[in-house]
mmCIF file of N, CA and C in Angstrom:
data_model
loop_
_atom_site.group_PDB
_atom_site.id
_atom_site.type_symbol
_atom_site.label_atom_id
_atom_site.label_comp_id
_atom_site.label_asym_id
_atom_site.label_seq_id
_atom_site.Cartn_x
_atom_site.Cartn_y
_atom_site.Cartn_z
ATOM 1 N N MET A 1 0.929 32.613 -36.213
ATOM 2 C CA MET A 1 1.477 33.854 -35.648
ATOM 3 C C MET A 1 1.315 34.256 -36.600
ATOM 4 N N VAL A 2 0.682 35.734 -36.795
ATOM 5 C CA VAL A 2 1.082 36.981 -37.015
ATOM 6 C C VAL A 2 1.486 37.890 -37.132
ATOM 7 N N MET A 3 2.566 37.804 -38.539
ATOM 8 C CA MET A 3 3.305 39.965 -38.509
ATOM 9 C C MET A 3 3.376 40.812 -39.395
ATOM 10 N N LEU A 4 2.216 41.857 -38.613
ATOM 11 C CA LEU A 4 2.993 43.086 -39.368
ATOM 12 C C LEU A 4 2.738 43.817 -39.173
ATOM 13 N N GLY A 5 3.312 44.664 -40.816
ATOM 14 C CA GLY A 5 4.386 45.925 -40.806
ATOM 15 C C GLY A 5 5.495 45.634 -39.905
ATOM 16 N N GLY A 6 6.535 46.436 -39.931
ATOM 17 C CA GLY A 6 7.559 46.505 -39.624
ATOM 18 C C GLY A 6 8.480 46.651 -40.026
ATOM 19 N N GLU A 7 10.169 46.886 -39.452
ATOM 20 C CA GLU A 7 11.180 45.835 -40.985
ATOM 21 C C GLU A 7 11.546 45.381 -41.343
ATOM 22 N N HIS A 8 10.974 44.492 -42.251
ATOM 23 C CA HIS A 8 11.301 42.722 -42.859
ATOM 24 C C HIS A 8 12.287 41.646 -42.563
ATOM 25 N N SER A 9 13.414 42.856 -42.018
ATOM 26 C CA SER A 9 14.360 41.259 -41.521
ATOM 27 C C SER A 9 14.072 41.087 -39.793
ATOM 28 N N LEU A 10 13.102 41.382 -38.886
ATOM 29 C CA LEU A 10 12.704 41.102 -38.263
ATOM 30 C C LEU A 10 11.853 39.316 -38.577
ATOM 31 N N SER A 11 11.295 39.533 -39.846
ATOM 32 C CA SER A 11 10.755 38.331 -39.887
ATOM 33 C C SER A 11 11.062 36.873 -39.455
ATOM 34 N N LEU A 12 12.452 37.549 -39.685
ATOM 35 C CA LEU A 12 13.548 36.224 -40.266
ATOM 36 C C LEU A 12 13.388 35.458 -39.206
ATOM 37 N N GLY A 13 13.736 36.584 -37.494
ATOM 38 C CA GLY A 13 13.970 35.815 -36.330
ATOM 39 C C GLY A 13 12.961 35.536 -36.013
ATOM 40 N N ALA A 14 11.918 35.296 -36.230
ATOM 41 C CA ALA A 14 10.596 35.527 -35.728
ATOM 42 C C ALA A 14 10.321 34.111 -36.571
ATOM 43 N N VAL A 15 10.551 33.449 -37.824
ATOM 44 C CA VAL A 15 10.311 32.728 -38.189
ATOM 45 C C VAL A 15 11.033 31.537 -37.610
ATOM 46 N N GLN A 16 12.221 32.196 -37.525
ATOM 47 C CA GLN A 16 13.422 30.956 -36.391
ATOM 48 C C GLN A 16 13.515 30.230 -35.705
ATOM 49 N N ALA A 17 12.774 31.305 -34.553
ATOM 50 C CA ALA A 17 12.318 30.772 -33.566
ATOM 51 C C ALA A 17 10.758 30.905 -33.242
ATOM 52 N N PHE A 18 9.735 30.178 -34.534
ATOM 53 C CA PHE A 18 8.271 29.391 -34.494
ATOM 54 C C PHE A 18 9.116 28.376 -34.545
ATOM 55 N N LYS A 19 10.008 28.120 -35.903
ATOM 56 C CA LYS A 19 10.052 26.755 -36.751
ATOM 57 C C LYS A 19 10.483 25.551 -35.776
ATOM 58 N N GLU A 20 10.942 26.220 -34.512
ATOM 59 C CA GLU A 20 11.714 25.748 -33.911
ATOM 60 C C GLU A 20 9.859 25.034 -32.737
ATOM 61 N N THR A 21 9.209 25.664 -33.188
ATOM 62 C CA THR A 21 8.127 24.869 -32.154
ATOM 63 C C THR A 21 7.243 24.241 -33.254
ATOM 64 N N PHE A 22 7.062 25.031 -33.889
ATOM 65 C CA PHE A 22 6.486 24.169 -35.398
ATOM 66 C C PHE A 22 6.723 23.593 -36.285
ATOM 67 N N PRO A 23 7.503 22.906 -36.363
ATOM 68 C CA PRO A 23 8.673 21.928 -37.630
ATOM 69 C C PRO A 23 7.266 22.381 -39.095
ATOM 70 N N GLU A 24 6.721 21.733 -38.823
ATOM 71 C CA GLU A 24 5.322 22.294 -40.365
ATOM 72 C C GLU A 24 5.214 23.846 -40.426
ATOM 73 N N LEU A 25 5.700 24.453 -39.830
ATOM 74 C CA LEU A 25 5.324 25.897 -39.980
ATOM 75 C C LEU A 25 5.474 26.547 -42.156
ATOM 76 N N CYS A 26 4.719 27.173 -43.152
ATOM 77 C CA CYS A 26 4.424 27.677 -43.623
ATOM 78 C C CYS A 26 4.041 29.192 -43.479
ATOM 79 N N VAL A 27 5.087 29.543 -44.830
ATOM 80 C CA VAL A 27 5.191 31.264 -44.428
ATOM 81 C C VAL A 27 3.918 31.899 -45.397
ATOM 82 N N LEU A 28 2.928 33.062 -45.260
ATOM 83 C CA LEU A 28 2.425 33.329 -46.359
ATOM 84 C C LEU A 28 2.497 34.980 -46.023
ATOM 85 N N GLN A 29 3.217 34.851 -47.146
ATOM 86 C CA GLN A 29 3.733 36.724 -47.146
ATOM 87 C C GLN A 29 2.380 37.962 -48.427
ATOM 88 N N LEU A 30 2.436 37.925 -47.551
ATOM 89 C CA LEU A 30 1.674 39.061 -48.112
ATOM 90 C C LEU A 30 2.219 40.052 -48.751
ATOM 91 N N ASP A 31 2.111 40.614 -49.817
ATOM 92 C CA ASP A 31 3.594 41.746 -50.057
ATOM 93 C C ASP A 31 4.076 42.089 -51.629
ATOM 94 N N ALA A 32 4.054 43.430 -52.015
ATOM 95 C CA ALA A 32 4.515 43.779 -53.249
ATOM 96 C C ALA A 32 5.539 43.195 -54.034
ATOM 97 N N HIS A 33 6.631 43.191 -53.543
ATOM 98 C CA HIS A 33 7.495 42.552 -54.218
ATOM 99 C C HIS A 33 8.013 41.267 -53.224
ATOM 100 N N ALA A 34 8.611 40.509 -54.264
ATOM 101 C CA ALA A 34 9.076 39.175 -53.681
ATOM 102 C C ALA A 34 10.204 38.713 -52.525
ATOM 103 N N ASP A 35 10.824 39.899 -52.624
ATOM 104 C CA ASP A 35 11.909 39.573 -51.162
ATOM 105 C C ASP A 35 12.768 38.942 -51.598
ATOM 106 N N LEU A 36 13.009 37.646 -52.913
ATOM 107 C CA LEU A 36 13.568 37.161 -52.992
ATOM 108 C C LEU A 36 15.095 37.044 -54.074
ATOM 109 N N ARG A 37 15.427 38.281 -53.759
ATOM 110 C CA ARG A 37 17.341 38.426 -54.560
ATOM 111 C C ARG A 37 17.943 37.547 -53.070
ATOM 112 N N ASP A 38 18.790 37.325 -54.149
ATOM 113 C CA ASP A 38 20.078 36.470 -53.171
ATOM 114 C C ASP A 38 21.276 37.424 -51.862
ATOM 115 N N LYS A 39 21.366 38.619 -52.668
ATOM 116 C CA LYS A 39 21.997 39.261 -52.168
ATOM 117 C C LYS A 39 21.196 40.498 -52.634
ATOM 118 N N TYR A 40 21.849 42.150 -51.229
ATOM 119 C CA TYR A 40 20.300 43.489 -52.673
ATOM 120 C C TYR A 40 22.024 44.498 -51.721
ATOM 121 N N LEU A 41 22.647 44.808 -51.974
ATOM 122 C CA LEU A 41 23.834 45.769 -51.151
ATOM 123 C C LEU A 41 24.380 45.867 -50.573
ATOM 124 N N GLY A 42 25.202 43.880 -50.985
ATOM 125 C CA GLY A 42 25.968 43.219 -50.573
ATOM 126 C C GLY A 42 26.117 42.991 -48.616
ATOM 127 N N THR A 43 24.490 42.914 -48.768
ATOM 128 C CA THR A 43 23.705 41.951 -47.731
ATOM 129 C C THR A 43 23.383 40.313 -48.670
ATOM 130 N N LYS A 44 23.424 39.640 -47.495
ATOM 131 C CA LYS A 44 22.036 38.065 -47.441
ATOM 132 C C LYS A 44 20.826 38.194 -46.402
ATOM 133 N N TYR A 45 20.707 40.312 -45.873
ATOM 134 C CA TYR A 45 19.923 40.365 -45.468
ATOM 135 C C TYR A 45 19.621 41.163 -44.938
ATOM 136 N N SER A 46 19.404 42.533 -46.458
ATOM 137 C CA SER A 46 17.649 42.832 -46.040
ATOM 138 C C SER A 46 17.102 42.702 -47.045
ATOM 139 N N GLN A 47 16.008 43.689 -46.512
ATOM 140 C CA GLN A 47 14.538 43.859 -46.868
ATOM 141 C C GLN A 47 14.238 43.267 -48.221
ATOM 142 N N ALA A 48 15.296 43.146 -49.375
ATOM 143 C CA ALA A 48 15.079 42.437 -50.562
ATOM 144 C C ALA A 48 15.237 41.262 -50.709
ATOM 145 N N CYS A 49 15.720 40.446 -49.773
ATOM 146 C CA CYS A 49 16.287 38.925 -48.746
ATOM 147 C C CYS A 49 15.351 38.080 -48.229
ATOM 148 N N VAL A 50 15.266 39.129 -47.450
ATOM 149 C CA VAL A 50 14.381 37.893 -46.928
ATOM 150 C C VAL A 50 13.593 37.226 -47.005
ATOM 151 N N MET A 51 12.464 37.049 -47.641
ATOM 152 C CA MET A 51 11.987 35.422 -48.149
ATOM 153 C C MET A 51 13.042 34.454 -48.689
ATOM 154 N N ARG A 52 13.976 35.096 -49.554
ATOM 155 C CA ARG A 52 14.879 34.378 -50.018
ATOM 156 C C ARG A 52 15.496 33.517 -48.228
ATOM 157 N N ARG A 53 15.391 33.985 -47.286
ATOM 158 C CA ARG A 53 16.608 33.605 -45.902
ATOM 159 C C ARG A 53 15.096 32.336 -45.371
ATOM 160 N N ILE A 54 13.762 32.966 -45.507
ATOM 161 C CA ILE A 54 12.391 31.978 -45.264
ATOM 162 C C ILE A 54 12.789 31.113 -45.670
ATOM 163 N N PHE A 55 12.507 30.619 -47.017
ATOM 164 C CA PHE A 55 12.520 30.415 -47.432
ATOM 165 C C PHE A 55 13.598 28.865 -47.736
ATOM 166 N N GLU A 56 14.522 28.906 -47.436
ATOM 167 C CA GLU A 56 15.655 28.662 -46.916
ATOM 168 C C GLU A 56 15.615 27.473 -45.610
ATOM 169 N N LEU A 57 14.977 28.286 -44.777
ATOM 170 C CA LEU A 57 13.686 27.254 -43.584
ATOM 171 C C LEU A 57 12.716 26.228 -43.952
ATOM 172 N N CYS A 58 11.823 27.261 -44.187
ATOM 173 C CA CYS A 58 10.334 26.499 -44.696
ATOM 174 C C CYS A 58 9.228 27.016 -45.739
ATOM 175 N N PRO A 59 8.514 26.350 -46.456
ATOM 176 C CA PRO A 59 8.085 26.845 -47.720
ATOM 177 C C PRO A 59 6.957 28.341 -47.168
ATOM 178 N N ILE A 60 7.207 28.512 -48.436
ATOM 179 C CA ILE A 60 6.469 29.873 -48.197
ATOM 180 C C ILE A 60 5.533 29.667 -49.220
ATOM 181 N N VAL A 61 4.465 30.946 -49.603
ATOM 182 C CA VAL A 61 2.829 31.558 -50.234
ATOM 183 C C VAL A 61 3.011 32.802 -50.678
ATOM 184 N N GLN A 62 3.337 33.657 -51.982
ATOM 185 C CA GLN A 62 3.336 34.221 -52.038
ATOM 186 C C GLN A 62 2.393 35.474 -52.659
ATOM 187 N N VAL A 63 1.501 36.167 -51.580
ATOM 188 C CA VAL A 63 0.536 36.729 -52.422
ATOM 189 C C VAL A 63 0.419 38.383 -52.010
ATOM 190 N N GLY A 64 -0.019 39.185 -53.525
ATOM 191 C CA GLY A 64 0.056 40.325 -53.667
ATOM 192 C C GLY A 64 1.257 40.610 -54.924
ATOM 193 N N VAL A 65 2.672 39.770 -55.465
ATOM 194 C CA VAL A 65 3.205 40.161 -55.689
ATOM 195 C C VAL A 65 2.978 41.513 -57.233
ATOM 196 N N ARG A 66 4.009 42.752 -57.505
ATOM 197 C CA ARG A 66 3.636 43.124 -58.426
ATOM 198 C C ARG A 66 4.705 43.504 -59.073
ATOM 199 N N SER A 67 6.167 43.341 -58.301
ATOM 200 C CA SER A 67 6.966 43.242 -59.538
ATOM 201 C C SER A 67 8.391 41.704 -58.914
ATOM 202 N N LEU A 68 9.475 41.991 -60.073
ATOM 203 C CA LEU A 68 10.350 41.525 -59.450
ATOM 204 C C LEU A 68 11.548 41.640 -59.779
ATOM 205 N N SER A 69 12.524 41.120 -59.561
ATOM 206 C CA SER A 69 13.814 41.517 -60.525
ATOM 207 C C SER A 69 14.304 39.910 -60.863
ATOM 208 N N TRP A 70 14.846 40.020 -62.201
ATOM 209 C CA TRP A 70 15.363 38.888 -63.355
ATOM 210 C C TRP A 70 15.554 37.059 -62.700
ATOM 211 N N GLU A 71 16.123 37.635 -61.019
ATOM 212 C CA GLU A 71 16.448 37.340 -60.129
ATOM 213 C C GLU A 71 16.138 35.828 -59.630
ATOM 214 N N GLU A 72 15.246 37.264 -59.175
ATOM 215 C CA GLU A 72 13.399 36.721 -58.328
ATOM 216 C C GLU A 72 12.745 35.207 -59.633
ATOM 217 N N LYS A 73 13.091 35.797 -60.624
ATOM 218 C CA LYS A 73 11.728 34.806 -61.557
ATOM 219 C C LYS A 73 13.183 33.758 -61.615
ATOM 220 N N GLN A 74 14.638 34.195 -62.435
ATOM 221 C CA GLN A 74 14.682 32.826 -62.434
ATOM 222 C C GLN A 74 14.360 31.397 -60.843
ATOM 223 N N PHE A 75 15.141 31.752 -60.013
ATOM 224 C CA PHE A 75 13.772 31.669 -58.190
ATOM 225 C C PHE A 75 13.062 31.068 -58.544
ATOM 226 N N LEU A 76 12.381 31.846 -58.641
ATOM 227 C CA LEU A 76 10.793 31.358 -59.386
ATOM 228 C C LEU A 76 10.838 29.990 -59.270
ATOM 229 N N ASN A 77 11.242 30.100 -60.925
ATOM 230 C CA ASN A 77 11.058 28.805 -62.186
ATOM 231 C C ASN A 77 12.005 28.013 -61.315
ATOM 232 N N GLN A 78 13.032 27.900 -60.586
ATOM 233 C CA GLN A 78 14.229 27.234 -60.918
ATOM 234 C C GLN A 78 13.580 26.519 -59.323
ATOM 235 N N HIS A 79 12.524 26.860 -58.762
ATOM 236 C CA HIS A 79 12.014 25.931 -57.755
ATOM 237 C C HIS A 79 10.067 25.761 -57.691
ATOM 238 N N LYS A 80 10.033 26.048 -58.863
ATOM 239 C CA LYS A 80 8.864 25.993 -59.644
ATOM 240 C C LYS A 80 7.661 26.470 -58.483
ATOM 241 N N MET A 81 7.801 27.497 -57.987
ATOM 242 C CA MET A 81 6.380 28.246 -57.396
ATOM 243 C C MET A 81 6.583 29.781 -58.288
ATOM 244 N N THR A 82 4.984 29.642 -58.368
ATOM 245 C CA THR A 82 4.089 30.860 -59.011
ATOM 246 C C THR A 82 3.629 31.774 -58.052
ATOM 247 N N PRO A 83 3.928 32.931 -58.331
ATOM 248 C CA PRO A 83 3.290 33.748 -56.461
ATOM 249 C C PRO A 83 1.290 33.877 -57.179
ATOM 250 N N PHE A 84 0.732 34.593 -56.742
ATOM 251 C CA PHE A 84 -0.245 35.117 -56.926
ATOM 252 C C PHE A 84 -0.318 36.338 -57.243
ATOM 253 N N TYR A 85 0.441 36.365 -58.603
ATOM 254 C CA TYR A 85 0.547 37.681 -58.521
ATOM 255 C C TYR A 85 -0.808 39.673 -58.264
ATOM 256 N N ILE A 86 -1.007 40.084 -57.626
ATOM 257 C CA ILE A 86 -1.500 41.252 -58.151
ATOM 258 C C ILE A 86 -2.873 41.055 -59.087
ATOM 259 N N SER A 87 -1.714 41.098 -60.153
ATOM 260 C CA SER A 87 -2.747 41.319 -61.655
ATOM 261 C C SER A 87 -3.341 40.999 -61.987
ATOM 262 N N VAL A 88 -3.904 39.401 -60.976
ATOM 263 C CA VAL A 88 -4.511 38.394 -61.542
ATOM 264 C C VAL A 88 -5.275 38.336 -60.933
ATOM 265 N N LEU A 89 -5.040 38.523 -59.387
ATOM 266 C CA LEU A 89 -5.896 38.491 -57.778
ATOM 267 C C LEU A 89 -6.838 39.838 -58.860
ATOM 268 N N TRP A 90 -6.793 40.732 -59.316
ATOM 269 C CA TRP A 90 -7.209 42.223 -59.319
ATOM 270 C C TRP A 90 -8.456 41.431 -60.569
ATOM 271 N N GLY A 91 -7.310 41.101 -61.690
ATOM 272 C CA GLY A 91 -7.730 41.296 -63.405
ATOM 273 C C GLY A 91 -7.687 42.367 -63.571
#
């Protein structure tokens, strides 16, 4: 499955549906932001939280990340995850 563009919240529903059919699903995220916050502006389902919700369903790989919040950095460390940062990819 490939999803390009659109509102981030659409991704969660698509992943939930595909996870039922493909239990070994892994998500590749191409984005400048990690979107791993637990809550943002009072909701767990904002654009800044979508990859955290998806990670609760399946493994994720992040490519192109250029900015993180402190909370997101702690989450990555806790789960021993390292995104492919854009600064490293572009040298």
